[in-house]
Coordinates of C-alpha atoms and ligand atoms in Angstrom, one line a residue:
M15 CA 37.1 -96.2 -194.3
L16 CA 36.6 -93.5 -191.3
S17 CA 34.5 -95.9 -188.7
S18 CA 30.9 -94.2 -188.3
K19 CA 31.2 -94.7 -184.7
K20 CA 34.4 -92.4 -184.4
T21 CA 33.1 -89.3 -182.7
R22 CA 35.0 -86.2 -182.9
T23 CA 34.8 -83.8 -179.5
A24 CA 35.7 -79.8 -178.7
F25 CA 35.6 -78.0 -175.8
F26 CA 32.4 -75.9 -175.2
C27 CA 32.4 -72.7 -172.7
S28 CA 29.6 -73.1 -170.3
Q29 CA 28.5 -69.6 -170.2
C30 CA 28.0 -68.4 -173.7
G31 CA 28.5 -72.0 -175.6
A32 CA 31.2 -71.0 -178.0
E33 CA 33.5 -73.8 -179.2
H34 CA 37.2 -74.4 -179.1
P35 CA 39.2 -77.0 -180.7
R36 CA 41.3 -77.6 -177.6
W37 CA 41.2 -76.8 -173.6
Q38 CA 42.3 -73.2 -172.5
G39 CA 42.1 -71.7 -168.9
Q40 CA 40.1 -68.8 -170.5
C41 CA 37.0 -68.8 -173.0
R42 CA 38.3 -66.5 -175.8
E43 CA 34.5 -65.2 -176.8
C44 CA 33.4 -64.0 -172.9
G45 CA 36.8 -64.1 -171.1
E46 CA 35.1 -66.1 -168.5
W47 CA 37.6 -68.7 -166.9
N48 CA 37.8 -72.3 -165.9
S49 CA 34.4 -72.8 -168.4
L50 CA 35.6 -75.0 -170.8
I51 CA 34.2 -78.7 -170.6
E52 CA 34.8 -81.3 -173.4
E53 CA 32.0 -82.6 -175.3
H54 CA 31.2 -84.6 -178.3
I55 CA 30.3 -83.0 -181.5
P56 CA 27.3 -84.2 -183.0
D57 CA 27.4 -85.9 -186.2
R58 CA 26.2 -84.1 -188.9
K59 CA 25.2 -85.8 -192.5
K60 CA 27.1 -84.0 -194.9
S61 CA 24.4 -83.6 -197.4
P62 CA 20.7 -83.7 -196.4
A63 CA 18.4 -85.0 -199.0
R64 CA 16.3 -82.3 -199.7
S65 CA 12.7 -82.8 -197.9
G66 CA 10.7 -80.9 -200.4
N67 CA 8.2 -79.3 -197.7
V68 CA 9.8 -75.7 -197.7
T69 CA 7.0 -73.3 -197.7
K70 CA 7.4 -70.6 -200.2
Q71 CA 4.6 -67.2 -200.1
L72 CA 4.8 -63.7 -200.9
L73 CA 5.6 -61.7 -198.2
S74 CA 2.3 -59.1 -199.2
E75 CA -0.2 -63.0 -199.0
I76 CA 1.1 -64.2 -195.8
S77 CA -1.9 -63.8 -193.3
Q78 CA -1.8 -62.9 -190.2
E79 CA -4.8 -64.3 -188.4
N80 CA -2.8 -67.0 -186.1
L81 CA -1.2 -63.6 -184.7
S82 CA -3.7 -62.8 -182.3
G83 CA -1.8 -63.4 -178.7
F84 CA -2.4 -64.7 -175.4
T85 CA -2.1 -62.6 -172.5
S86 CA -1.4 -63.9 -168.7
E87 CA -3.3 -61.1 -167.2
I88 CA 0.0 -60.4 -165.2
G89 CA 0.5 -56.9 -166.4
E90 CA 4.1 -57.1 -165.3
F91 CA 4.9 -60.0 -167.2
D92 CA 2.6 -59.1 -170.1
R93 CA 4.5 -55.9 -170.6
V94 CA 8.2 -57.2 -170.9
L95 CA 7.0 -59.6 -173.0
G96 CA 6.1 -57.3 -175.4
G97 CA 2.3 -57.1 -174.7
Q98 CA 1.2 -60.7 -175.2
L99 CA 2.7 -64.3 -176.4
L100 CA 2.8 -64.6 -180.1
P101 CA 1.7 -68.4 -181.1
G102 CA 5.2 -70.0 -182.1
M103 CA 6.8 -67.2 -180.1
T104 CA 9.7 -68.7 -177.9
V105 CA 10.7 -67.5 -174.3
L106 CA 13.7 -67.6 -172.7
I107 CA 13.3 -67.2 -168.8
G108 CA 16.9 -67.0 -167.1
G109 CA 18.1 -66.5 -163.5
D110 CA 19.8 -67.9 -160.6
P111 CA 18.4 -70.1 -158.9
G112 CA 15.8 -69.9 -156.1
I113 CA 15.0 -66.4 -157.6
G114 CA 11.2 -67.2 -158.1
K115 CA 11.3 -68.8 -161.6
S116 CA 8.9 -72.0 -161.3
T117 CA 6.6 -69.5 -159.3
L118 CA 6.3 -66.6 -161.6
V119 CA 5.8 -69.4 -164.5
L120 CA 3.1 -71.5 -162.4
Q121 CA 1.1 -68.4 -161.9
A122 CA 1.7 -67.0 -165.8
A123 CA 0.0 -70.8 -166.6
D124 CA -2.3 -69.9 -164.3
G125 CA -3.6 -66.8 -166.3
Y126 CA -3.2 -68.5 -169.6
S127 CA -5.8 -71.1 -168.4
R128 CA -8.1 -68.9 -166.8
Q129 CA -8.5 -67.7 -170.4
G130 CA -9.4 -71.2 -171.8
L131 CA -5.9 -71.6 -173.5
P132 CA -4.6 -75.5 -172.9
V133 CA -0.9 -75.2 -171.3
L134 CA 1.2 -78.3 -170.6
Y135 CA 3.9 -77.2 -167.8
I136 CA 6.9 -79.8 -168.3
S137 CA 8.6 -80.1 -165.4
G138 CA 12.2 -82.0 -165.2
E139 CA 13.0 -80.8 -161.4
E140 CA 10.4 -81.2 -159.6
S141 CA 7.6 -84.2 -158.9
L142 CA 3.8 -83.9 -159.8
P143 CA 3.0 -83.9 -155.9
Q144 CA 5.6 -81.0 -155.4
I145 CA 4.0 -78.7 -158.5
K146 CA 0.2 -79.4 -156.4
M147 CA 1.6 -77.9 -153.5
R148 CA 3.4 -74.9 -154.9
S149 CA -0.2 -74.7 -157.1
Q150 CA -2.0 -74.7 -153.4
R151 CA -0.1 -72.3 -152.1
L152 CA -0.3 -70.1 -155.1
T153 CA -4.1 -70.6 -155.2
V154 CA -3.7 -72.0 -158.7
A155 CA -6.7 -74.1 -159.6
G156 CA -4.8 -75.8 -163.3
E157 CA -8.6 -76.8 -164.7
R158 CA -6.3 -76.5 -167.9
I159 CA -2.8 -76.9 -167.2
T160 CA -1.3 -80.5 -167.9
V161 CA 1.7 -81.2 -165.7
I162 CA 4.1 -83.9 -166.7
N163 CA 7.6 -84.8 -165.4
C164 CA 9.5 -85.8 -167.5
T165 CA 13.2 -85.3 -168.9
A166 CA 13.8 -87.4 -172.3
I167 CA 12.7 -84.5 -175.5
E168 CA 11.3 -88.0 -177.6
E169 CA 9.1 -88.5 -175.1
I170 CA 8.1 -84.9 -174.6
T171 CA 7.9 -84.8 -178.7
G172 CA 5.2 -87.6 -178.4
V173 CA 2.8 -85.8 -176.2
L174 CA 2.9 -82.3 -177.9
S175 CA 2.4 -84.3 -181.2
E176 CA -0.4 -85.9 -180.0
N177 CA -2.5 -82.4 -178.1
D178 CA -3.2 -79.3 -179.3
Y179 CA -1.7 -76.9 -176.5
A180 CA -1.3 -72.9 -176.7
V181 CA 1.2 -72.3 -174.1
V182 CA 4.2 -75.0 -173.4
M183 CA 6.4 -74.1 -170.3
V184 CA 9.5 -76.2 -169.7
D185 CA 11.2 -75.8 -166.6
S186 CA 14.2 -76.1 -166.5
I187 CA 15.5 -76.7 -170.3
Q188 CA 18.9 -77.6 -168.2
T189 CA 17.1 -81.3 -167.2
I190 CA 16.1 -82.2 -170.9
T191 CA 18.1 -84.3 -172.6
S192 CA 18.1 -86.6 -176.1
A193 CA 18.9 -90.1 -176.2
Q194 CA 20.8 -89.7 -179.7
F195 CA 23.1 -87.5 -177.9
D196 CA 25.6 -89.4 -175.3
S197 CA 26.6 -86.1 -173.2
P198 CA 25.1 -85.9 -169.5
P199 CA 22.2 -83.6 -169.3
G200 CA 23.0 -79.9 -168.6
T201 CA 26.2 -79.6 -171.3
V202 CA 26.2 -77.5 -174.1
G203 CA 25.5 -80.0 -176.3
Q204 CA 22.1 -80.9 -174.7
V205 CA 20.7 -78.2 -173.6
R206 CA 21.4 -76.5 -177.6
E207 CA 19.6 -80.1 -178.9
A208 CA 16.8 -80.1 -176.7
A209 CA 16.3 -76.1 -177.0
N210 CA 16.6 -76.1 -180.8
H211 CA 13.9 -79.1 -181.1
L212 CA 11.5 -77.7 -178.9
V213 CA 11.7 -74.3 -180.6
T214 CA 11.1 -76.1 -184.1
L215 CA 8.4 -78.0 -182.6
A216 CA 7.0 -74.4 -181.3
K217 CA 7.2 -73.0 -185.0
A218 CA 5.5 -76.0 -186.8
R219 CA 3.1 -76.7 -184.0
G220 CA 2.4 -73.0 -183.1
F221 CA 1.9 -73.3 -179.7
A222 CA 3.4 -70.5 -177.6
L223 CA 7.1 -71.9 -175.7
I224 CA 8.6 -70.4 -172.7
L225 CA 11.7 -72.1 -171.5
I226 CA 13.2 -71.9 -168.1
G227 CA 16.7 -71.8 -167.3
H228 CA 19.3 -71.9 -164.5
V229 CA 22.0 -69.1 -164.6
T230 CA 25.0 -71.4 -163.3
K231 CA 28.1 -69.7 -162.1
E232 CA 30.1 -72.9 -161.8
G233 CA 30.0 -76.4 -163.0
M234 CA 29.6 -78.0 -165.9
V235 CA 25.6 -77.4 -166.6
A236 CA 25.4 -74.6 -169.2
G237 CA 24.2 -71.5 -168.7
P238 CA 20.7 -69.3 -170.3
K239 CA 23.3 -67.6 -172.5
V240 CA 24.2 -70.3 -174.8
L241 CA 20.4 -70.6 -175.8
E242 CA 19.9 -66.6 -176.2
H243 CA 20.3 -66.8 -180.3
I244 CA 17.7 -69.8 -180.2
V245 CA 14.7 -68.0 -179.1
D246 CA 13.2 -64.9 -179.5
T247 CA 12.7 -63.2 -176.6
V248 CA 15.2 -63.6 -173.2
V249 CA 14.2 -62.2 -169.8
Y250 CA 16.2 -62.3 -166.7
F251 CA 14.3 -62.4 -163.4
E252 CA 17.0 -60.5 -160.9
G253 CA 16.8 -60.0 -157.6
D254 CA 18.7 -60.6 -154.3
S255 CA 17.3 -63.3 -152.8
S256 CA 17.4 -61.9 -149.4
R257 CA 15.2 -59.3 -150.4
L258 CA 11.5 -59.2 -151.2
Y259 CA 11.4 -57.7 -154.5
R260 CA 12.1 -58.6 -157.9
V261 CA 12.7 -57.4 -161.7
L262 CA 11.9 -59.1 -164.6
R263 CA 14.3 -57.5 -167.4
A264 CA 14.4 -58.1 -171.1
V265 CA 17.7 -58.6 -172.8
K266 CA 16.6 -59.5 -176.6
N267 CA 12.8 -59.3 -177.8
R268 CA 11.8 -59.6 -181.3
F269 CA 8.1 -58.6 -180.3
G270 CA 9.0 -55.9 -178.2
S271 CA 10.9 -53.4 -176.6
V272 CA 13.8 -54.6 -174.7
A273 CA 13.7 -51.2 -171.8
E274 CA 10.6 -52.4 -169.9
I275 CA 11.0 -53.9 -166.6
G276 CA 8.4 -56.1 -164.8
L277 CA 8.6 -55.5 -160.5
F278 CA 7.1 -58.0 -158.5
E279 CA 7.3 -59.0 -154.7
M280 CA 7.8 -61.8 -153.3
E281 CA 5.1 -62.9 -150.7
S282 CA 4.4 -65.8 -148.9
D283 CA 1.3 -66.5 -151.2
G284 CA 3.5 -65.8 -154.7
L285 CA 5.0 -63.2 -156.5
G286 CA 2.7 -59.9 -156.4
E287 CA 3.1 -57.2 -159.2
V288 CA 4.6 -53.9 -157.5
V289 CA 1.8 -51.6 -159.0
N290 CA 3.4 -48.0 -157.7
P291 CA 7.3 -48.5 -157.8
S292 CA 8.7 -44.9 -157.1
A293 CA 7.0 -45.3 -153.6
F294 CA 8.6 -48.8 -152.9
F295 CA 11.5 -48.2 -153.9
L296 CA 11.8 -44.6 -151.6
S297 CA 12.7 -45.3 -148.4
G298 CA 11.0 -45.0 -145.3
E299 CA 9.4 -41.4 -144.3
P300 CA 10.3 -38.9 -147.2
H301 CA 10.1 -35.5 -145.6
T302 CA 13.0 -36.0 -143.7
P303 CA 15.9 -33.9 -145.3
R304 CA 19.2 -36.7 -144.4
A305 CA 22.7 -36.1 -145.4
G306 CA 23.7 -38.4 -148.2
A307 CA 20.3 -39.2 -149.8
V308 CA 19.0 -37.9 -152.5
V309 CA 15.7 -38.6 -154.6
A310 CA 17.0 -39.7 -158.2
G311 CA 14.7 -40.1 -161.2
V312 CA 15.3 -42.8 -164.1
C313 CA 13.0 -44.0 -166.5
E314 CA 12.8 -48.2 -167.4
G315 CA 11.6 -48.3 -170.0
H316 CA 7.9 -46.3 -170.3
R317 CA 8.4 -46.6 -166.1
P318 CA 9.2 -43.4 -164.4
L319 CA 11.0 -44.4 -161.2
L320 CA 12.0 -42.7 -158.3
V321 CA 14.5 -43.8 -156.2
E322 CA 17.0 -43.0 -153.3
V323 CA 20.4 -42.9 -154.2
Q324 CA 22.5 -42.7 -150.4
A325 CA 26.0 -42.3 -150.1
L326 CA 28.4 -42.2 -147.2
V327 CA 31.5 -40.8 -147.4
T328 CA 34.4 -40.9 -144.4
P329 CA 38.3 -40.0 -144.0
A330 CA 39.9 -43.0 -145.3
T331 CA 42.6 -43.9 -142.8
Y332 CA 44.4 -46.9 -144.3
G333 CA 46.0 -47.3 -147.6
N334 CA 43.7 -46.6 -150.9
P335 CA 40.4 -45.2 -150.5
Q336 CA 37.2 -47.5 -149.8
R337 CA 34.7 -47.5 -153.1
V338 CA 32.1 -49.7 -152.6
A339 CA 28.7 -49.4 -154.6
G340 CA 25.4 -51.2 -154.4
G341 CA 22.9 -51.8 -157.3
I342 CA 25.5 -49.2 -159.5
D343 CA 28.6 -50.5 -161.3
N344 CA 32.1 -49.7 -159.0
K345 CA 33.8 -48.4 -162.4
K346 CA 31.2 -45.8 -163.0
L347 CA 31.5 -44.6 -158.7
A348 CA 35.2 -44.4 -160.0
L349 CA 34.4 -42.3 -162.7
L350 CA 32.0 -40.1 -160.9
L351 CA 34.6 -39.5 -158.1
A352 CA 37.2 -38.4 -160.5
I353 CA 34.5 -35.9 -161.8
L354 CA 33.5 -34.7 -158.6
E355 CA 37.4 -34.0 -157.4
K356 CA 38.5 -32.5 -160.8
R357 CA 35.5 -30.3 -161.4
C358 CA 34.9 -28.9 -158.1
G359 CA 37.4 -29.5 -156.1
Y360 CA 36.3 -32.3 -153.4
P361 CA 39.0 -34.1 -151.8
M362 CA 37.5 -37.8 -153.0
A363 CA 41.3 -39.0 -152.9
T364 CA 41.5 -38.9 -149.2
H365 CA 37.9 -40.4 -148.3
D366 CA 36.1 -43.6 -148.2
V367 CA 32.8 -43.7 -150.7
F368 CA 30.1 -45.6 -150.3
V369 CA 26.8 -45.6 -152.3
S370 CA 24.0 -47.8 -152.4
V371 CA 20.5 -47.8 -154.3
A372 CA 17.5 -48.1 -152.0
G373 CA 15.5 -51.1 -152.4
G374 CA 19.0 -53.0 -154.1
L375 CA 17.7 -52.3 -157.3
R376 CA 20.4 -52.2 -159.9
L377 CA 20.5 -49.4 -162.3
T378 CA 23.1 -48.8 -165.1
E379 CA 20.7 -45.5 -166.6
P380 CA 23.1 -42.5 -166.9
G381 CA 20.1 -40.1 -165.8
L382 CA 21.1 -41.1 -162.2
D383 CA 24.8 -39.6 -162.5
L384 CA 23.6 -36.0 -160.5
A385 CA 21.7 -37.5 -158.1
I386 CA 24.8 -40.2 -157.0
L387 CA 27.0 -36.8 -157.0
A388 CA 24.6 -35.2 -155.0
A389 CA 24.9 -37.6 -152.5
I390 CA 28.1 -37.9 -151.9
A391 CA 28.9 -34.2 -151.6
S392 CA 26.1 -33.8 -149.6
S393 CA 27.8 -36.8 -147.1
L394 CA 31.4 -35.5 -147.6
T395 CA 29.8 -31.6 -146.4
N396 CA 27.5 -33.0 -144.2
K397 CA 24.6 -31.0 -145.7
P398 CA 21.0 -32.3 -145.8
V399 CA 19.2 -32.2 -149.3
S400 CA 16.1 -31.0 -148.8
A401 CA 14.0 -34.6 -149.2
D402 CA 11.0 -32.6 -151.7
K403 CA 13.3 -32.4 -154.3
L404 CA 13.8 -35.0 -157.4
V405 CA 17.5 -34.6 -159.1
V406 CA 17.8 -35.7 -162.4
G407 CA 20.5 -35.6 -165.2
E408 CA 23.9 -37.5 -166.8
V409 CA 27.2 -35.8 -165.7
G410 CA 29.2 -35.5 -168.8
L411 CA 33.2 -35.9 -168.0
S412 CA 33.9 -32.0 -168.1
G413 CA 31.2 -31.7 -165.4
E414 CA 28.4 -30.6 -167.7
V415 CA 25.1 -32.0 -166.9
R416 CA 23.3 -33.9 -169.6
A417 CA 19.7 -34.1 -171.0
V418 CA 17.4 -37.4 -170.4
V419 CA 15.1 -39.0 -171.7
N420 CA 11.4 -38.9 -170.5
A421 CA 12.3 -36.1 -168.2
D422 CA 8.6 -34.9 -168.8
R423 CA 7.4 -38.2 -167.7
L424 CA 9.4 -38.1 -164.6
A425 CA 8.5 -34.4 -163.4
S426 CA 4.8 -35.7 -163.4
E427 CA 5.3 -38.6 -161.6
A428 CA 7.8 -36.7 -158.6
A429 CA 4.3 -34.2 -159.1
K430 CA 2.1 -37.2 -158.3
L431 CA 4.4 -38.0 -155.6
G432 CA 4.2 -34.7 -153.9
F433 CA 7.7 -33.5 -154.2
K434 CA 8.0 -29.7 -154.7
A435 CA 11.1 -28.9 -157.1
I436 CA 12.8 -30.7 -159.5
V437 CA 16.8 -30.2 -160.4
Y438 CA 17.1 -31.1 -164.5
P439 CA 19.5 -30.4 -167.2
E440 CA 18.7 -26.8 -168.9
S441 CA 18.5 -28.8 -172.1
N442 CA 15.5 -30.4 -171.4
R443 CA 14.0 -27.2 -170.6
S444 CA 12.0 -26.9 -173.4
H445 CA 10.5 -30.6 -173.0
I446 CA 9.2 -30.5 -169.4
G447 CA 7.1 -27.8 -167.6
S448 CA 5.1 -28.6 -164.6
P449 CA 2.6 -26.2 -162.2
D450 CA 3.4 -28.0 -159.4
L451 CA 7.1 -28.3 -159.2
E452 CA 9.6 -25.5 -158.5
M453 CA 11.8 -25.8 -161.9
M454 CA 15.2 -26.0 -161.8
P455 CA 17.4 -26.0 -164.4
V456 CA 21.2 -26.6 -164.0
R457 CA 24.2 -26.5 -167.1
D458 CA 26.9 -27.5 -165.1
L459 CA 27.8 -30.1 -162.4
Q460 CA 28.9 -26.8 -159.2
S461 CA 26.2 -25.4 -160.3
A462 CA 23.9 -28.2 -159.9
L463 CA 25.3 -28.8 -156.3
D464 CA 24.9 -25.4 -154.9
R465 CA 21.5 -26.0 -156.2
I466 CA 20.7 -29.1 -154.6
I467 CA 22.7 -28.7 -151.4
G468 CA 23.3 -25.1 -151.4
Ligands
TYD521 P1 11.1 -70.8 -157.1 O1 9.9 -70.2 -158.1 O2 11.0 -72.5 -156.8 O3 12.5 -70.4 -157.9 P2 13.4 -71.0 -159.1 O4 12.2 -71.8 -159.7 O5 14.1 -69.8 -159.4 O6 14.7 -72.0 -158.6 O7 10.9 -70.0 -156.0 C1 11.9 -70.3 -154.9 C2 11.8 -69.2 -153.7 O8 10.6 -68.3 -153.3 C3 11.7 -70.2 -152.1 O9 13.1 -69.5 -151.7 C4 10.7 -70.3 -151.8 C5 10.5 -68.5 -152.4 N1 8.6 -68.9 -152.4 C6 7.8 -67.4 -151.9 O10 8.6 -66.8 -150.7 N2 6.0 -67.6 -151.6 C7 5.7 -68.6 -153.0 O11 4.7 -68.5 -152.8 C8 6.3 -69.2 -153.0 C9 6.0 -70.1 -154.4 C10 7.8 -69.1 -153.0
MG522 MG1 12.3 -74.0 -160.3

């Protein structure tokens, strides 16, 4: 007879949660090295009895009256969540330690509570006096915010079933444990168990749930990726902790778009919204042309964003030329340099190239290609680009300049900020027109560079 005490173990990846039967150096799902940790597999009953309380309803008859949502009145936060927080909706906020997750969530709690919504803030990391200190710094009154310092899921379940809260926040999910489970806090098993339990409760009782998850690079603490499939919405709070701005980015959203970003600035009294992002990311004096600096336009979600791209190109003196990219992918830079060398004959193989996006913003939008190439060509030839020219366009492998999305929004943003000209893909021609801008449609990289640097 099999003993019921016998527990099986398996190896779980602390980055993505994948289960492996035996230890190996690299996770076969996500490719991370040294991330497998041995954990117990919870006992599952073979054939659970039917509880009989499954709700069955015709789709046409399901009422929507409970679906009016809550807004925090922090515009940047609400927009990334898809406009509002709905009852039963579950959100995971991931980010590096110290980036400002607890600050953001407490400010959001303040927003909800000011509208009369009861909020529960569960902290497993900070003591109540510490949270009080933070709330004073943020001038959060907290009249409807109940704070508990607790890590046991059984206690939390008790509190949640005795009271009705509209929004429940957990800081952080990695500190919550279940006594039924004998792994240490933060392991894949514990984190999943706690999150599953809370998500089920949120759906059943109709409160909105916000979980905070730290991104961890090493150690045995499970990262937020492990939970991405359990929740409705996953957002990451990122930024360079040495800089003041922060970006909130949705990577999964069952109730809204994942293209939206929210921009914040960390100040001495908490996070402030960045309402005019383009002005924020253009570095310094706008009308002095400099070699190697080009203003690019990209659309993050519905948001036009004008950012300065800077390049520094110097003769390579030792061995392999250096390629260092800040804010864009290194491989992307290598690809763009190959296009520049092959299609326009610039001698990139003998030069070191450094590229960075002003403000340290991380961008993946292909519409940035042309501006990066123009900045590199401008630095190499030491010819400045006039600072009131906006450059927009994706560049293909054969050097063709391809259409971008939302070119019209970029043009109107540029006109609003006092730009005089816009260099953009010919194929976007029918979509944009602005009386205040000189329009410079281009078809291929060489003719674009002629017009930009010319
Ligand atoms: P925190 O919200 O504790 O980060 P996380 O929960 O993601 O670990 O914020 C951490 C940093 O933010 C900390 O280094 C101090 C700074 N900070 C400010 O600059 N201003 C503020 O008003 C607050 C509350 C924090
Ligand atoms: Mg925190």
